[in-house]
PDB file of C-alpha atoms in Angstrom:
ATOM      1  CA  UNK A   1     -11.015  -3.792 -10.277  1.00  0.00           C
ATOM      2  CA  UNK A   2     -12.299  -6.029  -7.509  1.00  0.00           C
ATOM      3  CA  UNK A   3     -10.992  -9.497  -6.729  1.00  0.00           C
ATOM      4  CA  UNK A   4      -9.823 -11.715  -3.941  1.00  0.00           C
ATOM      5  CA  UNK A   5     -12.528 -14.258  -3.040  1.00  0.00           C
ATOM      6  CA  UNK A   6     -12.432 -14.694   0.750  1.00  0.00           C
ATOM      7  CA  UNK A   7      -9.989 -11.811   1.006  1.00  0.00           C
ATOM      8  CA  UNK A   8     -11.529  -9.145  -1.226  1.00  0.00           C
ATOM      9  CA  UNK A   9      -9.605  -6.147  -2.468  1.00  0.00           C
ATOM     10  CA  UNK A  10     -10.261  -3.301  -4.849  1.00  0.00           C
ATOM     11  CA  UNK A  11      -7.664  -1.543  -6.975  1.00  0.00           C
ATOM     12  CA  UNK A  12      -8.133   1.938  -8.370  1.00  0.00           C
ATOM     13  CA  UNK A  13      -5.995   4.701  -9.762  1.00  0.00           C
ATOM     14  CA  UNK A  14      -5.818   8.078  -8.087  1.00  0.00           C
ATOM     15  CA  UNK A  15      -3.719  11.024  -9.178  1.00  0.00           C
ATOM     16  CA  UNK A  16      -0.131   9.827  -8.786  1.00  0.00           C
ATOM     17  CA  UNK A  17      -0.949   6.591  -6.967  1.00  0.00           C
ATOM     18  CA  UNK A  18      -2.532   3.180  -7.135  1.00  0.00           C
ATOM     19  CA  UNK A  19      -4.839   2.516  -4.196  1.00  0.00           C
ATOM     20  CA  UNK A  20      -5.406  -0.973  -2.800  1.00  0.00           C
ATOM     21  CA  UNK A  21      -8.474  -1.166  -0.585  1.00  0.00           C
ATOM     22  CA  UNK A  22      -8.594  -4.381   1.419  1.00  0.00           C
ATOM     23  CA  UNK A  23     -11.963  -5.655   2.599  1.00  0.00           C
ATOM     24  CA  UNK A  24     -12.701  -6.438   6.206  1.00  0.00           C
ATOM     25  CA  UNK A  25     -10.581  -9.421   7.078  1.00  0.00           C
ATOM     26  CA  UNK A  26      -7.621 -10.774   8.990  1.00  0.00           C
ATOM     27  CA  UNK A  27      -4.293 -10.936   7.141  1.00  0.00           C
ATOM     28  CA  UNK A  28      -1.974 -13.545   8.571  1.00  0.00           C
ATOM     29  CA  UNK A  29      -0.229 -16.750   7.461  1.00  0.00           C
ATOM     30  CA  UNK A  30      -3.440 -18.286   6.053  1.00  0.00           C
ATOM     31  CA  UNK A  31      -4.120 -15.315   3.771  1.00  0.00           C
ATOM     32  CA  UNK A  32      -0.651 -14.569   2.428  1.00  0.00           C
ATOM     33  CA  UNK A  33      -1.436 -15.926  -1.040  1.00  0.00           C
ATOM     34  CA  UNK A  34      -4.369 -13.525  -1.422  1.00  0.00           C
ATOM     35  CA  UNK A  35      -2.425 -10.620   0.078  1.00  0.00           C
ATOM     36  CA  UNK A  36       0.549 -11.295  -2.165  1.00  0.00           C
ATOM     37  CA  UNK A  37      -1.694 -11.462  -5.262  1.00  0.00           C
ATOM     38  CA  UNK A  38      -3.311  -8.125  -4.409  1.00  0.00           C
ATOM     39  CA  UNK A  39       0.018  -6.420  -3.827  1.00  0.00           C
ATOM     40  CA  UNK A  40       1.538  -7.975  -6.954  1.00  0.00           C
ATOM     41  CA  UNK A  41      -1.339  -6.630  -9.061  1.00  0.00           C
ATOM     42  CA  UNK A  42      -0.988  -3.185  -7.439  1.00  0.00           C
ATOM     43  CA  UNK A  43       2.740  -3.127  -8.257  1.00  0.00           C
ATOM     44  CA  UNK A  44       1.963  -4.133 -11.862  1.00  0.00           C
ATOM     45  CA  UNK A  45      -0.586  -1.314 -12.139  1.00  0.00           C
ATOM     46  CA  UNK A  46       1.851   1.144 -10.587  1.00  0.00           C
ATOM     47  CA  UNK A  47       4.448   0.309 -13.243  1.00  0.00           C
ATOM     48  CA  UNK A  48       2.139   0.048 -16.289  1.00  0.00           C
ATOM     49  CA  UNK A  49       2.592   3.519 -17.727  1.00  0.00           C
ATOM     50  CA  UNK A  50       6.348   3.516 -18.178  1.00  0.00           C
ATOM     51  CA  UNK A  51       7.279   4.743 -14.724  1.00  0.00           C
ATOM     52  CA  UNK A  52       6.380   3.702 -11.239  1.00  0.00           C
ATOM     53  CA  UNK A  53       3.798   5.450  -9.112  1.00  0.00           C
ATOM     54  CA  UNK A  54       3.354   5.030  -5.391  1.00  0.00           C
ATOM     55  CA  UNK A  55       0.930   2.490  -3.946  1.00  0.00           C
ATOM     56  CA  UNK A  56      -1.377   3.366  -1.068  1.00  0.00           C
ATOM     57  CA  UNK A  57      -2.570   0.365   0.921  1.00  0.00           C
ATOM     58  CA  UNK A  58      -5.849   1.272   2.595  1.00  0.00           C
ATOM     59  CA  UNK A  59      -6.140  -0.935   5.664  1.00  0.00           C
ATOM     60  CA  UNK A  60      -9.196   0.759   7.176  1.00  0.00           C
ATOM     61  CA  UNK A  61     -11.265  -2.424   6.860  1.00  0.00           C
ATOM     62  CA  UNK A  62      -8.544  -4.739   8.131  1.00  0.00           C
ATOM     63  CA  UNK A  63      -8.987  -6.145  11.628  1.00  0.00           C
ATOM     64  CA  UNK A  64      -5.649  -7.923  12.015  1.00  0.00           C
ATOM     65  CA  UNK A  65      -2.412  -7.542  10.070  1.00  0.00           C
ATOM     66  CA  UNK A  66       0.255  -9.960  11.277  1.00  0.00           C
ATOM     67  CA  UNK A  67       4.028  -9.752  11.081  1.00  0.00           C
ATOM     68  CA  UNK A  68       3.984 -12.384   8.313  1.00  0.00           C
ATOM     69  CA  UNK A  69       1.617 -10.145   6.331  1.00  0.00           C
ATOM     70  CA  UNK A  70       4.013  -7.276   6.994  1.00  0.00           C
ATOM     71  CA  UNK A  71       6.823  -9.277   5.353  1.00  0.00           C
ATOM     72  CA  UNK A  72       4.649  -9.645   2.256  1.00  0.00           C
ATOM     73  CA  UNK A  73       4.104  -5.880   2.248  1.00  0.00           C
ATOM     74  CA  UNK A  74       7.867  -5.370   2.572  1.00  0.00           C
ATOM     75  CA  UNK A  75       8.536  -7.555  -0.483  1.00  0.00           C
ATOM     76  CA  UNK A  76       6.176  -5.454  -2.618  1.00  0.00           C
ATOM     77  CA  UNK A  77       7.676  -2.250  -1.219  1.00  0.00           C
ATOM     78  CA  UNK A  78      11.196  -3.388  -2.117  1.00  0.00           C
ATOM     79  CA  UNK A  79      10.127  -4.138  -5.677  1.00  0.00           C
ATOM     80  CA  UNK A  80       8.592  -0.687  -6.086  1.00  0.00           C
ATOM     81  CA  UNK A  81      11.581   0.946  -4.436  1.00  0.00           C
ATOM     82  CA  UNK A  82      13.887  -0.336  -7.188  1.00  0.00           C
ATOM     83  CA  UNK A  83      11.764   1.738  -9.606  1.00  0.00           C
ATOM     84  CA  UNK A  84      11.698   4.903  -7.488  1.00  0.00           C
ATOM     85  CA  UNK A  85       8.273   4.390  -5.906  1.00  0.00           C
ATOM     86  CA  UNK A  86       7.027   3.068  -2.576  1.00  0.00           C
ATOM     87  CA  UNK A  87       4.114   1.765  -0.565  1.00  0.00           C
ATOM     88  CA  UNK A  88       2.426   3.831   2.120  1.00  0.00           C
ATOM     89  CA  UNK A  89      -0.350   2.636   4.416  1.00  0.00           C
ATOM     90  CA  UNK A  90      -3.568   4.310   5.479  1.00  0.00           C
ATOM     91  CA  UNK A  91      -6.127   3.495   8.143  1.00  0.00           C
ATOM     92  CA  UNK A  92      -6.384   0.362  10.191  1.00  0.00           C
ATOM     93  CA  UNK A  93      -7.285  -0.207  13.777  1.00  0.00           C
ATOM     94  CA  UNK A  94      -5.120  -0.487  16.843  1.00  0.00           C
ATOM     95  CA  UNK A  95      -3.868  -3.984  15.994  1.00  0.00           C
ATOM     96  CA  UNK A  96      -2.871  -2.906  12.477  1.00  0.00           C
ATOM     97  CA  UNK A  97      -1.109   0.194  13.804  1.00  0.00           C
ATOM     98  CA  UNK A  98       0.685  -1.930  16.373  1.00  0.00           C
ATOM     99  CA  UNK A  99       2.230  -4.068  13.642  1.00  0.00           C
ATOM    100  CA  UNK A 100       3.014  -1.144  11.323  1.00  0.00           C
ATOM    101  CA  UNK A 101       5.038   0.597  14.016  1.00  0.00           C
ATOM    102  CA  UNK A 102       7.652  -2.129  13.416  1.00  0.00           C
ATOM    103  CA  UNK A 103       7.827  -1.206   9.724  1.00  0.00           C
ATOM    104  CA  UNK A 104      10.122   1.794   9.305  1.00  0.00           C
ATOM    105  CA  UNK A 105       9.969   1.291   5.535  1.00  0.00           C
ATOM    106  CA  UNK A 106       6.292   2.264   5.302  1.00  0.00           C
ATOM    107  CA  UNK A 107       4.721   5.543   6.330  1.00  0.00           C
ATOM    108  CA  UNK A 108       1.329   5.163   7.967  1.00  0.00           C
ATOM    109  CA  UNK A 109      -1.390   7.814   7.674  1.00  0.00           C
ATOM    110  CA  UNK A 110      -4.691   7.947   9.583  1.00  0.00           C
ATOM    111  CA  UNK A 111      -6.771   7.696   6.396  1.00  0.00           C
ATOM    112  CA  UNK A 112      -6.588   7.455   2.614  1.00  0.00           C
ATOM    113  CA  UNK A 113      -7.218  11.171   2.033  1.00  0.00           C
ATOM    114  CA  UNK A 114      -4.277  12.170   4.219  1.00  0.00           C
ATOM    115  CA  UNK A 115      -2.006   9.624   2.535  1.00  0.00           C
ATOM    116  CA  UNK A 116      -2.917  10.862  -0.950  1.00  0.00           C
ATOM    117  CA  UNK A 117      -2.540  14.508   0.117  1.00  0.00           C
ATOM    118  CA  UNK A 118       0.922  13.828   1.580  1.00  0.00           C
ATOM    119  CA  UNK A 119       2.054  12.062  -1.601  1.00  0.00           C
ATOM    120  CA  UNK A 120       0.745  14.924  -3.741  1.00  0.00           C
ATOM    121  CA  UNK A 121       2.512  17.505  -1.571  1.00  0.00           C
ATOM    122  CA  UNK A 122       5.780  15.570  -1.934  1.00  0.00           C
ATOM    123  CA  UNK A 123       5.381  15.369  -5.719  1.00  0.00           C
ATOM    124  CA  UNK A 124       4.581  19.092  -5.918  1.00  0.00           C
ATOM    125  CA  UNK A 125       7.585  19.972  -3.759  1.00  0.00           C
ATOM    126  CA  UNK A 126       9.819  17.800  -5.934  1.00  0.00           C
ATOM    127  CA  UNK A 127       8.652  19.544  -9.099  1.00  0.00           C
ATOM    128  CA  UNK A 128       9.216  22.972  -7.587  1.00  0.00           C
ATOM    129  CA  UNK A 129      12.683  21.940  -6.500  1.00  0.00           C
ATOM    130  CA  UNK A 130      13.647  20.967 -10.074  1.00  0.00           C
ATOM    131  CA  UNK A 131      12.666  24.258 -11.687  1.00  0.00           C
TER     132      UNK A 131
END
């Protein structure tokens, strides 16, 4: 699914996660409505099949991610957290990483593949621990 107008995003399912890929843009106070809509749809997708799955926010195309955008990410994370899931971030340049370092609630991985691999490893470890 692709949407977003001036602030494009794509949603897709991966094994055990919903991935939100944001297009090249700046996410700050002027784009919070679009960012919130994308995250809201990702949370809905993550909870569609009876349980919650994690959401990976791929920020590799994002140039700027402000502290106000981070608050929007936190709101979505808190909603998922009440259902036993979470948001993790992947990619992003120096400015994005600089903002995410102030977000102890979200783990940040260098790229989408590493984020998905880490989530899979955690799921696998959890299953092994229950048997």
